[in-house]
mmCIF file of C-alpha atoms in Angstrom:
data_model
loop_
_atom_site.group_PDB
_atom_site.id
_atom_site.type_symbol
_atom_site.label_atom_id
_atom_site.label_comp_id
_atom_site.label_asym_id
_atom_site.label_seq_id
_atom_site.Cartn_x
_atom_site.Cartn_y
_atom_site.Cartn_z
ATOM 1 C CA MET E 19 -12.716 -27.633 4.160
ATOM 2 C CA SER E 20 -10.134 -30.375 4.544
ATOM 3 C CA VAL E 21 -7.260 -27.898 4.243
ATOM 4 C CA ARG E 22 -8.885 -25.479 6.674
ATOM 5 C CA ASN E 23 -9.437 -28.329 9.131
ATOM 6 C CA PHE E 24 -5.840 -29.454 8.813
ATOM 7 C CA SER E 25 -4.734 -26.039 10.062
ATOM 8 C CA ARG E 26 -6.803 -26.711 13.185
ATOM 9 C CA HIS E 27 -5.220 -30.150 13.494
ATOM 10 C CA LEU E 28 -1.709 -28.682 13.407
ATOM 11 C CA VAL E 29 -2.377 -26.285 16.278
ATOM 12 C CA GLU E 30 -4.292 -28.674 18.542
ATOM 13 C CA PRO E 31 -1.254 -29.452 20.760
ATOM 14 C CA LEU E 32 -0.533 -25.781 21.459
ATOM 15 C CA GLU E 33 -1.156 -23.857 24.644
ATOM 16 C CA ILE E 34 -2.537 -20.330 24.393
ATOM 17 C CA GLU E 35 0.893 -18.844 25.080
ATOM 18 C CA ASP E 36 2.348 -20.717 22.102
ATOM 19 C CA PHE E 37 0.084 -18.885 19.663
ATOM 20 C CA VAL E 38 1.420 -15.396 20.320
ATOM 21 C CA ILE E 39 5.233 -15.472 20.503
ATOM 22 C CA GLN E 40 7.501 -14.017 17.822
ATOM 23 C CA VAL E 41 11.262 -14.011 18.333
ATOM 24 C CA MET E 42 12.500 -13.160 14.837
ATOM 25 C CA ALA E 43 11.183 -10.691 12.268
ATOM 26 C CA LYS E 44 11.133 -13.377 9.561
ATOM 27 C CA THR E 45 8.774 -15.562 11.586
ATOM 28 C CA SER E 46 5.185 -14.878 12.610
ATOM 29 C CA PRO E 47 3.027 -15.891 15.577
ATOM 30 C CA THR E 48 0.832 -18.917 14.981
ATOM 31 C CA LYS E 49 -2.333 -16.912 15.567
ATOM 32 C CA TRP E 50 -1.252 -14.459 12.858
ATOM 33 C CA HIS E 51 -0.855 -17.280 10.326
ATOM 34 C CA LEU E 52 -4.321 -18.583 11.186
ATOM 35 C CA ALA E 53 -5.830 -15.151 10.764
ATOM 36 C CA HIS E 54 -3.882 -14.174 7.655
ATOM 37 C CA VAL E 55 -5.085 -17.126 5.587
ATOM 38 C CA SER E 56 -8.650 -16.176 6.519
ATOM 39 C CA TRP E 57 -7.928 -12.553 5.580
ATOM 40 C CA PHE E 58 -6.857 -13.878 2.162
ATOM 41 C CA PHE E 59 -10.268 -15.448 1.496
ATOM 42 C CA GLU E 60 -12.017 -12.390 2.872
ATOM 43 C CA THR E 61 -10.011 -9.939 0.753
ATOM 44 C CA PHE E 62 -9.799 -11.764 -2.547
ATOM 45 C CA VAL E 63 -13.162 -13.569 -2.564
ATOM 46 C CA LEU E 64 -15.746 -12.175 -0.150
ATOM 47 C CA ASP E 65 -14.917 -8.487 -0.529
ATOM 48 C CA LYS E 66 -14.746 -8.847 -4.280
ATOM 49 C CA PHE E 67 -17.857 -10.873 -5.021
ATOM 50 C CA LEU E 68 -20.284 -9.858 -2.250
ATOM 51 C CA ASP E 69 -21.569 -6.289 -2.465
ATOM 52 C CA ASP E 70 -22.962 -6.339 1.064
ATOM 53 C CA TYR E 71 -20.068 -8.147 2.767
ATOM 54 C CA ASN E 72 -19.117 -6.813 6.202
ATOM 55 C CA SER E 73 -15.888 -7.859 7.839
ATOM 56 C CA MET E 74 -15.971 -9.117 11.398
ATOM 57 C CA HIS E 75 -13.659 -6.246 12.355
ATOM 58 C CA PRO E 76 -12.605 -3.297 10.147
ATOM 59 C CA GLN E 77 -8.989 -3.337 11.388
ATOM 60 C CA TYR E 78 -8.378 -7.022 10.636
ATOM 61 C CA ALA E 79 -7.518 -6.016 7.063
ATOM 62 C CA TYR E 80 -4.680 -3.940 8.549
ATOM 63 C CA PHE E 81 -3.447 -6.451 11.112
ATOM 64 C CA PHE E 82 -3.525 -9.560 8.933
ATOM 65 C CA ASN E 83 -2.398 -8.305 5.535
ATOM 66 C CA SER E 84 1.133 -9.519 4.854
ATOM 67 C CA TYR E 85 2.673 -7.611 1.952
ATOM 68 C CA TYR E 86 -0.124 -6.914 -0.552
ATOM 69 C CA LEU E 87 0.324 -3.173 -0.886
ATOM 70 C CA GLN E 88 -2.417 -2.873 -3.479
ATOM 71 C CA THR E 89 -4.965 -3.888 -0.843
ATOM 72 C CA GLY E 90 -3.717 -1.472 1.806
ATOM 73 C CA VAL E 91 -0.763 -0.698 4.088
ATOM 74 C CA PRO E 92 -0.033 -3.731 6.324
ATOM 75 C CA PHE E 93 0.894 -3.729 9.989
ATOM 76 C CA SER E 94 4.643 -4.079 10.612
ATOM 77 C CA ARG E 95 5.807 -7.665 10.124
ATOM 78 C CA ALA E 96 8.449 -7.406 12.833
ATOM 79 C CA GLN E 97 5.837 -6.247 15.372
ATOM 80 C CA ARG E 98 3.231 -8.973 14.941
ATOM 81 C CA GLY E 99 4.284 -10.525 18.226
ATOM 82 C CA VAL E 100 3.396 -7.426 20.253
ATOM 83 C CA LEU E 101 -0.312 -7.765 19.495
ATOM 84 C CA SER E 102 -2.028 -9.444 22.431
ATOM 85 C CA ARG E 103 -5.294 -8.400 20.791
ATOM 86 C CA PRO E 104 -7.071 -9.694 18.791
ATOM 87 C CA THR E 105 -6.965 -12.665 21.118
ATOM 88 C CA VAL E 106 -6.483 -16.267 20.046
ATOM 89 C CA LYS E 107 -10.174 -16.843 20.743
ATOM 90 C CA GLU E 108 -11.088 -13.936 18.480
ATOM 91 C CA VAL E 109 -8.843 -15.259 15.728
ATOM 92 C CA PHE E 110 -10.663 -18.605 15.786
ATOM 93 C CA GLU E 111 -13.975 -16.729 15.729
ATOM 94 C CA PHE E 112 -12.705 -14.833 12.688
ATOM 95 C CA ARG E 113 -11.830 -18.099 10.949
ATOM 96 C CA LYS E 114 -15.280 -19.486 11.713
ATOM 97 C CA TYR E 115 -16.955 -16.327 10.457
ATOM 98 C CA VAL E 116 -15.017 -16.387 7.168
ATOM 99 C CA ASP E 117 -15.765 -20.096 6.690
ATOM 100 C CA GLU E 118 -19.475 -19.479 7.165
ATOM 101 C CA GLN E 119 -19.445 -16.573 4.745
ATOM 102 C CA MET E 120 -17.532 -18.590 2.165
ATOM 103 C CA LEU E 121 -19.992 -21.492 2.399
ATOM 104 C CA SER E 122 -22.869 -19.056 1.985
ATOM 105 C CA PHE E 123 -21.160 -17.587 -1.071
ATOM 106 C CA PHE E 124 -20.744 -21.041 -2.612
ATOM 107 C CA GLU E 125 -24.460 -21.664 -2.267
ATOM 108 C CA SER E 126 -25.616 -18.354 -3.719
ATOM 109 C CA CYS E 127 -23.033 -17.235 -6.281
ATOM 110 C CA THR E 128 -23.791 -17.078 -9.977
ATOM 111 C CA GLU E 129 -22.098 -19.380 -12.439
ATOM 112 C CA GLU E 130 -20.213 -16.415 -13.875
ATOM 113 C CA ASP E 131 -18.885 -15.375 -10.456
ATOM 114 C CA TRP E 132 -17.980 -18.968 -9.635
ATOM 115 C CA LYS E 133 -15.809 -19.313 -12.739
ATOM 116 C CA GLU E 134 -13.737 -16.353 -11.617
ATOM 117 C CA ALA E 135 -13.835 -17.027 -7.884
ATOM 118 C CA ALA E 136 -12.819 -20.683 -8.239
ATOM 119 C CA LYS E 137 -9.396 -19.659 -9.547
ATOM 120 C CA VAL E 138 -8.796 -17.395 -6.559
ATOM 121 C CA LEU E 139 -10.167 -20.014 -4.185
ATOM 122 C CA GLU E 140 -7.628 -22.531 -5.479
ATOM 123 C CA ILE E 141 -4.818 -20.066 -4.834
ATOM 124 C CA GLY E 142 -6.193 -19.468 -1.342
ATOM 125 C CA ILE E 143 -6.244 -23.171 -0.519
ATOM 126 C CA ASN E 144 -2.643 -23.601 -1.645
ATOM 127 C CA HIS E 145 -1.736 -20.394 0.149
ATOM 128 C CA GLU E 146 -3.081 -21.869 3.384
ATOM 129 C CA GLN E 147 -0.959 -24.988 2.858
ATOM 130 C CA GLN E 148 2.105 -22.762 2.591
ATOM 131 C CA HIS E 149 1.216 -21.159 5.909
ATOM 132 C CA GLN E 150 0.642 -24.547 7.500
ATOM 133 C CA GLU E 151 4.279 -25.262 6.765
ATOM 134 C CA LEU E 152 5.259 -21.875 8.164
ATOM 135 C CA ILE E 153 3.275 -22.564 11.322
ATOM 136 C CA LEU E 154 5.529 -25.563 11.970
ATOM 137 C CA THR E 155 8.835 -23.982 10.986
ATOM 138 C CA ASP E 156 8.149 -20.699 12.782
ATOM 139 C CA LEU E 157 6.864 -22.487 15.862
ATOM 140 C CA LYS E 158 9.950 -24.697 15.965
ATOM 141 C CA TYR E 159 12.234 -21.672 15.917
ATOM 142 C CA MET E 160 10.265 -20.049 18.709
ATOM 143 C CA LEU E 161 10.109 -23.146 20.917
ATOM 144 C CA ALA E 162 13.838 -23.673 20.439
ATOM 145 C CA GLN E 163 14.514 -20.415 22.300
ATOM 146 C CA ASN E 164 12.990 -21.926 25.442
ATOM 147 C CA PRO E 165 15.494 -23.719 27.729
ATOM 148 C CA LEU E 166 12.704 -26.194 28.555
ATOM 149 C CA MET E 167 12.861 -27.377 24.919
ATOM 150 C CA PRO E 168 9.108 -27.997 24.751
ATOM 151 C CA VAL E 169 7.616 -30.868 22.784
ATOM 152 C CA TYR E 170 5.163 -29.757 20.111
ATOM 153 C CA ARG E 171 3.898 -33.240 19.267
ATOM 154 C CA GLU E 172 5.359 -36.703 19.675
ATOM 155 C CA SER E 173 6.602 -38.096 16.374
ATOM 156 C CA ARG E 174 5.723 -41.413 14.864
ATOM 157 C CA SER E 175 8.998 -43.337 15.095
ATOM 158 C CA ALA E 176 10.636 -43.837 11.716
ATOM 159 C CA GLY E 177 13.600 -45.952 12.804
ATOM 160 C CA SER E 178 17.089 -45.496 11.404
ATOM 161 C CA SER E 179 19.766 -47.400 9.551
ATOM 162 C CA ALA E 180 22.888 -46.282 7.742
ATOM 163 C CA PRO E 181 22.232 -45.485 4.070
ATOM 164 C CA GLU E 182 24.305 -46.892 1.242
ATOM 165 C CA PRO E 183 27.206 -44.712 0.061
ATOM 166 C CA ILE E 184 26.205 -42.016 -2.396
ATOM 167 C CA ASN E 185 25.854 -43.209 -5.966
ATOM 168 C CA TRP E 186 26.105 -40.741 -8.803
ATOM 169 C CA ILE E 187 23.362 -40.738 -11.442
ATOM 170 C CA ASN E 188 24.480 -39.610 -14.900
ATOM 171 C CA PHE E 189 22.460 -37.286 -17.121
ATOM 172 C CA SER E 190 23.496 -36.519 -20.681
ATOM 173 C CA GLU E 191 23.566 -33.040 -22.123
ATOM 174 C CA GLY E 192 20.743 -31.823 -24.284
ATOM 175 C CA MET E 193 17.663 -29.649 -24.544
ATOM 176 C CA THR E 194 14.981 -30.039 -21.903
ATOM 177 C CA GLU E 195 11.683 -28.371 -21.085
ATOM 178 C CA ILE E 196 11.356 -26.555 -17.770
ATOM 179 C CA GLY E 197 8.201 -25.156 -16.231
ATOM 180 C CA ASN E 198 4.588 -26.197 -15.940
ATOM 181 C CA SER E 199 2.125 -26.529 -18.790
ATOM 182 C CA GLY E 200 -0.740 -25.594 -16.464
ATOM 183 C CA ASN E 201 -2.609 -28.910 -16.386
ATOM 184 C CA GLU E 202 -2.535 -28.792 -12.579
ATOM 185 C CA PHE E 203 -2.604 -25.999 -10.031
ATOM 186 C CA THR E 204 0.510 -23.861 -10.338
ATOM 187 C CA TYR E 205 1.852 -20.520 -9.214
ATOM 188 C CA ASP E 206 2.712 -17.897 -11.791
ATOM 189 C CA ASN E 207 6.450 -18.274 -11.171
ATOM 190 C CA GLU E 208 6.345 -21.800 -12.652
ATOM 191 C CA HIS E 209 5.430 -20.402 -16.074
ATOM 192 C CA PRO E 210 5.879 -20.364 -18.957
ATOM 193 C CA VAL E 211 7.197 -23.709 -20.159
ATOM 194 C CA HIS E 212 10.471 -23.060 -21.978
ATOM 195 C CA LYS E 213 13.405 -24.940 -23.385
ATOM 196 C CA THR E 214 16.844 -24.836 -21.843
ATOM 197 C CA PHE E 215 20.107 -26.640 -22.452
ATOM 198 C CA VAL E 216 21.723 -28.705 -19.709
ATOM 199 C CA GLN E 217 25.329 -29.853 -19.828
ATOM 200 C CA ASN E 218 26.395 -33.360 -18.852
ATOM 201 C CA PHE E 219 25.955 -33.637 -15.091
ATOM 202 C CA GLU E 220 25.725 -36.119 -12.248
ATOM 203 C CA LEU E 221 23.350 -35.982 -9.327
ATOM 204 C CA ALA E 222 23.787 -37.694 -5.964
ATOM 205 C CA ASP E 223 21.169 -40.398 -5.570
ATOM 206 C CA ARG E 224 20.283 -39.324 -2.007
ATOM 207 C CA LEU E 225 20.505 -36.449 0.436
ATOM 208 C CA VAL E 226 23.564 -35.609 2.554
ATOM 209 C CA THR E 227 23.301 -37.087 6.060
ATOM 210 C CA ASN E 228 24.152 -35.695 9.493
ATOM 211 C CA ALA E 229 27.141 -38.041 9.724
ATOM 212 C CA GLU E 230 28.533 -36.775 6.427
ATOM 213 C CA TYR E 231 28.033 -33.156 7.415
ATOM 214 C CA LEU E 232 29.678 -33.852 10.770
ATOM 215 C CA GLU E 233 32.806 -34.981 8.907
ATOM 216 C CA PHE E 234 32.873 -31.567 7.237
ATOM 217 C CA MET E 235 32.642 -29.904 10.653
ATOM 218 C CA GLN E 236 35.366 -32.114 12.135
ATOM 219 C CA ASP E 237 37.634 -31.202 9.217
ATOM 220 C CA GLY E 238 37.382 -27.548 10.209
ATOM 221 C CA GLY E 239 34.621 -26.695 7.762
ATOM 222 C CA TYR E 240 33.486 -23.674 9.759
ATOM 223 C CA GLU E 241 37.056 -22.415 10.190
ATOM 224 C CA ARG E 242 38.282 -22.675 6.594
ATOM 225 C CA SER E 243 37.550 -19.449 4.759
ATOM 226 C CA GLU E 244 38.607 -20.921 1.413
ATOM 227 C CA LEU E 245 35.455 -23.058 1.369
ATOM 228 C CA TRP E 246 33.054 -20.168 1.750
ATOM 229 C CA LEU E 247 31.548 -17.463 -0.372
ATOM 230 C CA ASP E 248 32.556 -14.060 0.963
ATOM 231 C CA GLU E 249 29.078 -13.254 2.300
ATOM 232 C CA GLY E 250 28.854 -16.758 3.726
ATOM 233 C CA TRP E 251 32.135 -16.359 5.602
ATOM 234 C CA SER E 252 30.865 -13.054 6.998
ATOM 235 C CA ALA E 253 27.666 -14.791 8.140
ATOM 236 C CA VAL E 254 29.690 -17.533 9.854
ATOM 237 C CA LYS E 255 31.726 -14.989 11.777
ATOM 238 C CA GLU E 256 28.939 -12.548 12.588
ATOM 239 C CA ASN E 257 26.511 -15.244 13.738
ATOM 240 C CA GLU E 258 29.144 -17.567 15.219
ATOM 241 C CA TRP E 259 27.853 -20.524 13.233
ATOM 242 C CA LYS E 260 29.586 -23.755 14.180
ATOM 243 C CA SER E 261 26.928 -26.286 13.194
ATOM 244 C CA PRO E 262 23.475 -26.460 11.592
ATOM 245 C CA LEU E 263 20.668 -24.713 13.420
ATOM 246 C CA TYR E 264 19.259 -26.672 16.382
ATOM 247 C CA TRP E 265 22.449 -28.733 16.942
ATOM 248 C CA TYR E 266 24.081 -28.422 20.347
ATOM 249 C CA LEU E 267 26.793 -30.224 22.316
ATOM 250 C CA LYS E 268 25.955 -32.017 25.539
ATOM 251 C CA ASN E 269 28.572 -34.138 27.318
ATOM 252 C CA ASP E 270 30.695 -33.926 24.162
ATOM 253 C CA GLN E 271 27.883 -35.501 22.113
ATOM 254 C CA TRP E 272 25.885 -33.742 19.447
ATOM 255 C CA HIS E 273 22.198 -33.367 20.225
ATOM 256 C CA ILE E 274 19.401 -31.800 18.209
ATOM 257 C CA PHE E 275 16.164 -29.988 18.988
ATOM 258 C CA THR E 276 13.140 -31.150 16.997
ATOM 259 C CA LEU E 277 9.405 -30.509 17.129
ATOM 260 C CA SER E 278 9.225 -33.731 19.139
ATOM 261 C CA GLY E 279 11.727 -32.500 21.708
ATOM 262 C CA SER E 280 15.481 -32.872 21.927
ATOM 263 C CA GLY E 281 17.707 -35.917 21.778
ATOM 264 C CA MET E 282 20.874 -37.442 20.400
ATOM 265 C CA LEU E 283 21.690 -36.537 16.822
ATOM 266 C CA ASP E 284 20.820 -39.391 14.454
ATOM 267 C CA PRO E 285 23.791 -39.696 12.081
ATOM 268 C CA ASN E 286 21.676 -41.344 9.382
ATOM 269 C CA GLU E 287 19.051 -38.634 8.974
ATOM 270 C CA PRO E 288 19.376 -36.020 6.233
ATOM 271 C CA VAL E 289 21.102 -32.894 7.493
ATOM 272 C CA THR E 290 18.689 -29.995 7.707
ATOM 273 C CA HIS E 291 18.387 -26.371 8.794
ATOM 274 C CA VAL E 292 21.456 -25.305 6.829
ATOM 275 C CA SER E 293 21.730 -22.062 4.894
ATOM 276 C CA TYR E 294 22.644 -21.775 1.233
ATOM 277 C CA TYR E 295 26.089 -20.670 2.391
ATOM 278 C CA GLU E 296 26.577 -23.853 4.421
ATOM 279 C CA ALA E 297 25.236 -26.068 1.633
ATOM 280 C CA ASP E 298 27.579 -24.408 -0.846
ATOM 281 C CA ALA E 299 30.584 -24.700 1.470
ATOM 282 C CA TYR E 300 29.894 -28.376 2.108
ATOM 283 C CA ALA E 301 29.610 -29.015 -1.620
ATOM 284 C CA ARG E 302 32.984 -27.319 -2.218
ATOM 285 C CA TRP E 303 34.519 -29.430 0.539
ATOM 286 C CA MET E 304 33.211 -32.502 -1.284
ATOM 287 C CA ASP E 305 34.704 -31.248 -4.559
ATOM 288 C CA SER E 306 31.148 -31.010 -5.856
ATOM 289 C CA ARG E 307 28.492 -28.320 -6.201
ATOM 290 C CA LEU E 308 24.787 -27.777 -5.756
ATOM 291 C CA PRO E 309 22.516 -28.609 -8.698
ATOM 292 C CA THR E 310 20.829 -25.944 -10.765
ATOM 293 C CA GLU E 311 17.057 -25.893 -10.550
ATOM 294 C CA GLN E 312 16.932 -26.888 -14.225
ATOM 295 C CA GLU E 313 19.073 -29.957 -13.523
ATOM 296 C CA TRP E 314 16.921 -30.851 -10.529
ATOM 297 C CA GLU E 315 13.683 -30.606 -12.502
ATOM 298 C CA HIS E 316 15.141 -32.446 -15.505
ATOM 299 C CA ALA E 317 16.361 -35.255 -13.240
ATOM 300 C CA CYS E 318 12.931 -35.680 -11.668
ATOM 301 C CA ALA E 319 11.362 -36.505 -15.033
ATOM 302 C CA ASP E 320 8.363 -38.699 -14.168
ATOM 303 C CA LEU E 321 9.380 -39.684 -10.629
ATOM 304 C CA PRO E 322 6.343 -40.216 -8.392
ATOM 305 C CA ILE E 323 5.783 -37.636 -5.669
ATOM 306 C CA GLU E 324 6.535 -39.883 -2.727
ATOM 307 C CA GLY E 325 8.405 -39.170 0.471
ATOM 308 C CA ASN E 326 8.249 -37.981 4.050
ATOM 309 C CA PHE E 327 5.659 -35.185 4.146
ATOM 310 C CA VAL E 328 3.711 -33.501 6.932
ATOM 311 C CA GLU E 329 0.940 -36.097 6.620
ATOM 312 C CA ASN E 330 3.426 -38.720 7.873
ATOM 313 C CA GLU E 331 3.580 -36.782 11.163
ATOM 314 C CA HIS E 332 7.301 -37.246 11.707
ATOM 315 C CA TYR E 333 7.839 -33.461 11.644
ATOM 316 C CA HIS E 334 11.485 -34.178 10.923
ATOM 317 C CA PRO E 335 13.560 -35.700 8.093
ATOM 318 C CA VAL E 336 13.927 -39.460 8.295
ATOM 319 C CA ALA E 337 16.780 -41.749 7.320
ATOM 320 C CA HIS E 338 16.425 -43.330 3.915
ATOM 321 C CA LYS E 339 15.768 -47.078 4.109
ATOM 322 C CA ILE E 340 15.271 -48.300 0.555
ATOM 323 C CA PRO E 341 18.413 -49.658 -1.140
ATOM 324 C CA GLY E 342 18.911 -49.848 -4.865
ATOM 325 C CA LYS E 343 19.774 -47.671 -7.819
ATOM 326 C CA GLY E 344 18.118 -44.473 -8.925
ATOM 327 C CA LEU E 345 17.247 -41.158 -7.306
ATOM 328 C CA LYS E 346 15.882 -41.220 -3.761
ATOM 329 C CA GLN E 347 14.375 -38.608 -1.448
ATOM 330 C CA MET E 348 13.724 -36.145 -4.261
ATOM 331 C CA TYR E 349 10.477 -35.181 -2.555
ATOM 332 C CA GLY E 350 9.811 -34.554 1.120
ATOM 333 C CA ASP E 351 12.258 -34.628 4.056
ATOM 334 C CA VAL E 352 14.113 -31.384 3.222
ATOM 335 C CA TRP E 353 13.916 -28.558 0.732
ATOM 336 C CA GLU E 354 16.959 -28.955 -1.500
ATOM 337 C CA TRP E 355 19.052 -25.867 -2.142
ATOM 338 C CA THR E 356 19.918 -25.230 -5.775
ATOM 339 C CA MET E 357 22.580 -22.860 -7.055
ATOM 340 C CA SER E 358 19.959 -21.027 -9.135
ATOM 341 C CA SER E 359 18.987 -17.480 -8.316
ATOM 342 C CA TYR E 360 15.263 -16.921 -8.026
ATOM 343 C CA ALA E 361 14.520 -15.127 -11.281
ATOM 344 C CA PRO E 362 11.662 -14.961 -13.809
ATOM 345 C CA TYR E 363 11.456 -17.523 -16.572
ATOM 346 C CA PRO E 364 11.669 -16.172 -20.140
ATOM 347 C CA GLY E 365 8.326 -14.548 -20.916
ATOM 348 C CA TYR E 366 7.134 -14.572 -17.295
ATOM 349 C CA LYS E 367 4.115 -12.422 -16.468
ATOM 350 C CA PRO E 368 2.765 -12.030 -12.921
ATOM 351 C CA LEU E 369 -0.941 -12.297 -12.215
ATOM 352 C CA ALA E 370 -2.995 -9.152 -12.669
ATOM 353 C CA GLY E 371 -3.815 -6.976 -9.678
ATOM 354 C CA ALA E 372 -2.796 -7.532 -6.064
ATOM 355 C CA LEU E 373 -2.320 -11.287 -6.556
ATOM 356 C CA GLY E 374 0.560 -10.362 -8.845
ATOM 357 C CA GLU E 375 2.449 -9.459 -5.667
ATOM 358 C CA TYR E 376 2.406 -13.124 -4.576
ATOM 359 C CA ASN E 377 5.700 -14.158 -6.207
ATOM 360 C CA GLY E 378 7.096 -11.806 -8.792
ATOM 361 C CA LYS E 379 8.194 -8.948 -6.597
ATOM 362 C CA PHE E 380 10.515 -11.225 -4.609
ATOM 363 C CA MET E 381 12.673 -12.154 -7.589
ATOM 364 C CA ALA E 382 15.898 -10.634 -6.278
ATOM 365 C CA ASN E 383 18.707 -11.834 -4.007
ATOM 366 C CA GLN E 384 17.162 -15.221 -3.230
ATOM 367 C CA TYR E 385 17.901 -18.821 -4.212
ATOM 368 C CA VAL E 386 15.551 -21.547 -5.421
ATOM 369 C CA LEU E 387 14.832 -24.693 -3.407
ATOM 370 C CA ARG E 388 13.042 -27.765 -4.724
ATOM 371 C CA GLY E 389 11.197 -30.867 -3.566
ATOM 372 C CA GLY E 390 9.306 -29.969 -0.400
ATOM 373 C CA SER E 391 10.049 -31.065 3.156
ATOM 374 C CA CYS E 392 8.700 -32.992 6.127
ATOM 375 C CA ALA E 393 6.584 -29.920 6.898
ATOM 376 C CA THR E 394 5.111 -29.691 3.374
ATOM 377 C CA SER E 395 1.813 -31.251 2.395
ATOM 378 C CA GLN E 396 2.151 -33.987 -0.219
ATOM 379 C CA THR E 397 -0.820 -32.515 -2.081
ATOM 380 C CA HIS E 398 0.968 -29.169 -2.318
ATOM 381 C CA ILE E 399 4.228 -30.139 -4.014
ATOM 382 C CA ARG E 400 5.057 -30.896 -7.667
ATOM 383 C CA LYS E 401 8.082 -31.209 -9.917
ATOM 384 C CA THR E 402 7.930 -27.584 -11.054
ATOM 385 C CA TYR E 403 7.351 -26.002 -7.614
ATOM 386 C CA ARG E 404 9.844 -23.195 -6.906
ATOM 387 C CA ASN E 405 10.438 -22.277 -3.282
ATOM 388 C CA PHE E 406 12.832 -19.417 -2.555
ATOM 389 C CA PHE E 407 14.732 -17.999 0.404
ATOM 390 C CA HIS E 408 17.620 -15.705 1.143
ATOM 391 C CA ALA E 409 21.019 -17.353 1.338
ATOM 392 C CA ASP E 410 21.276 -17.060 5.121
ATOM 393 C CA ALA E 411 17.892 -18.718 5.867
ATOM 394 C CA ARG E 412 18.216 -21.640 8.278
ATOM 395 C CA TRP E 413 14.890 -21.970 10.133
ATOM 396 C CA GLN E 414 13.253 -23.793 7.232
ATOM 397 C CA PHE E 415 13.841 -27.533 6.686
ATOM 398 C CA ASN E 416 16.604 -26.906 4.117
ATOM 399 C CA GLY E 417 19.072 -29.640 3.149
ATOM 400 C CA ILE E 418 21.664 -30.683 0.613
ATOM 401 C CA ARG E 419 21.835 -32.809 -2.520
ATOM 402 C CA LEU E 420 25.153 -32.757 -4.375
ATOM 403 C CA ALA E 421 25.805 -32.436 -8.081
ATOM 404 C CA ARG E 422 28.899 -32.376 -10.228
#
């Protein structure tokens, strides 16, 4: 129940009106996220293992399905924000009802059913952690549309100091194993373990900062077509991008909107809310490139999973403070764009049934990101975790680590 309770913790600061807004088709209202993760447990556990299970409402399976076509036709994603009903109160009642039914199932299920259900339950718990992150990122995008620039929750101050200049960490060419052996919870897209060859490469020891990205902007980065992929240049022009998302000028000074309100841009924090196109253009400007996901995973080796995660309650990337050699900020703060297309590993097989729709069917026209962010739970991330988004995505906490 700790994960379920953490969802409640994340939404405690919200007013009723905050739960229902949707201003972009790729985002969802907070109340929908809360209901959808309950629908997941209802659909894949309760409906499957309890012969006499009755849903709280027969249409919830329609409203709160996301994209699992094998379980039924879902309500339009882009229209989730038009649903004033079910109410927020009813959504919380739905969550309570599902929790009670799940606890009852735990107490009464057979050992045979438990062996099968436990696997689905583990997916459901991790699935809810993914939606906890989406609650924060979607909510931030929605609040940012409000001229009042509302504060979601005050952040614990992290302080700031200028990081050391980037140091380059060398990695020699050779065979390496990529993927997860399955000794911990994993998604199907992390399998199977396979060998791959990496060339000699260097990886920046830390993330790119706001100050460094600002130099790119001041050098005409958003006006120089030679730095951009063709689709990226089109995105710059069509969307009138001139800076990362949530940056704005006030009295000739750059400011930024965060979940803790707006304020002066901290030059020492990792740059975030940049698309793949912007990350790629910046890397070209630096005469570098983005790492491949194989290089990123190989470089992590046995690094501990430490960093700025949602449990730290900063809700924003923080400036790196620890001097010294070696890789820093590999986990937490920002999802790191890689130059790798999101594609199946050799021998990949999706899960059977509707759960096979979780990852595999999205393996087209997206790029892989690694490492987690300040909105990710520390218990959710691992070295082999593959996040993926379209190249123009900016509302997630996406950032940049250079390679060459």
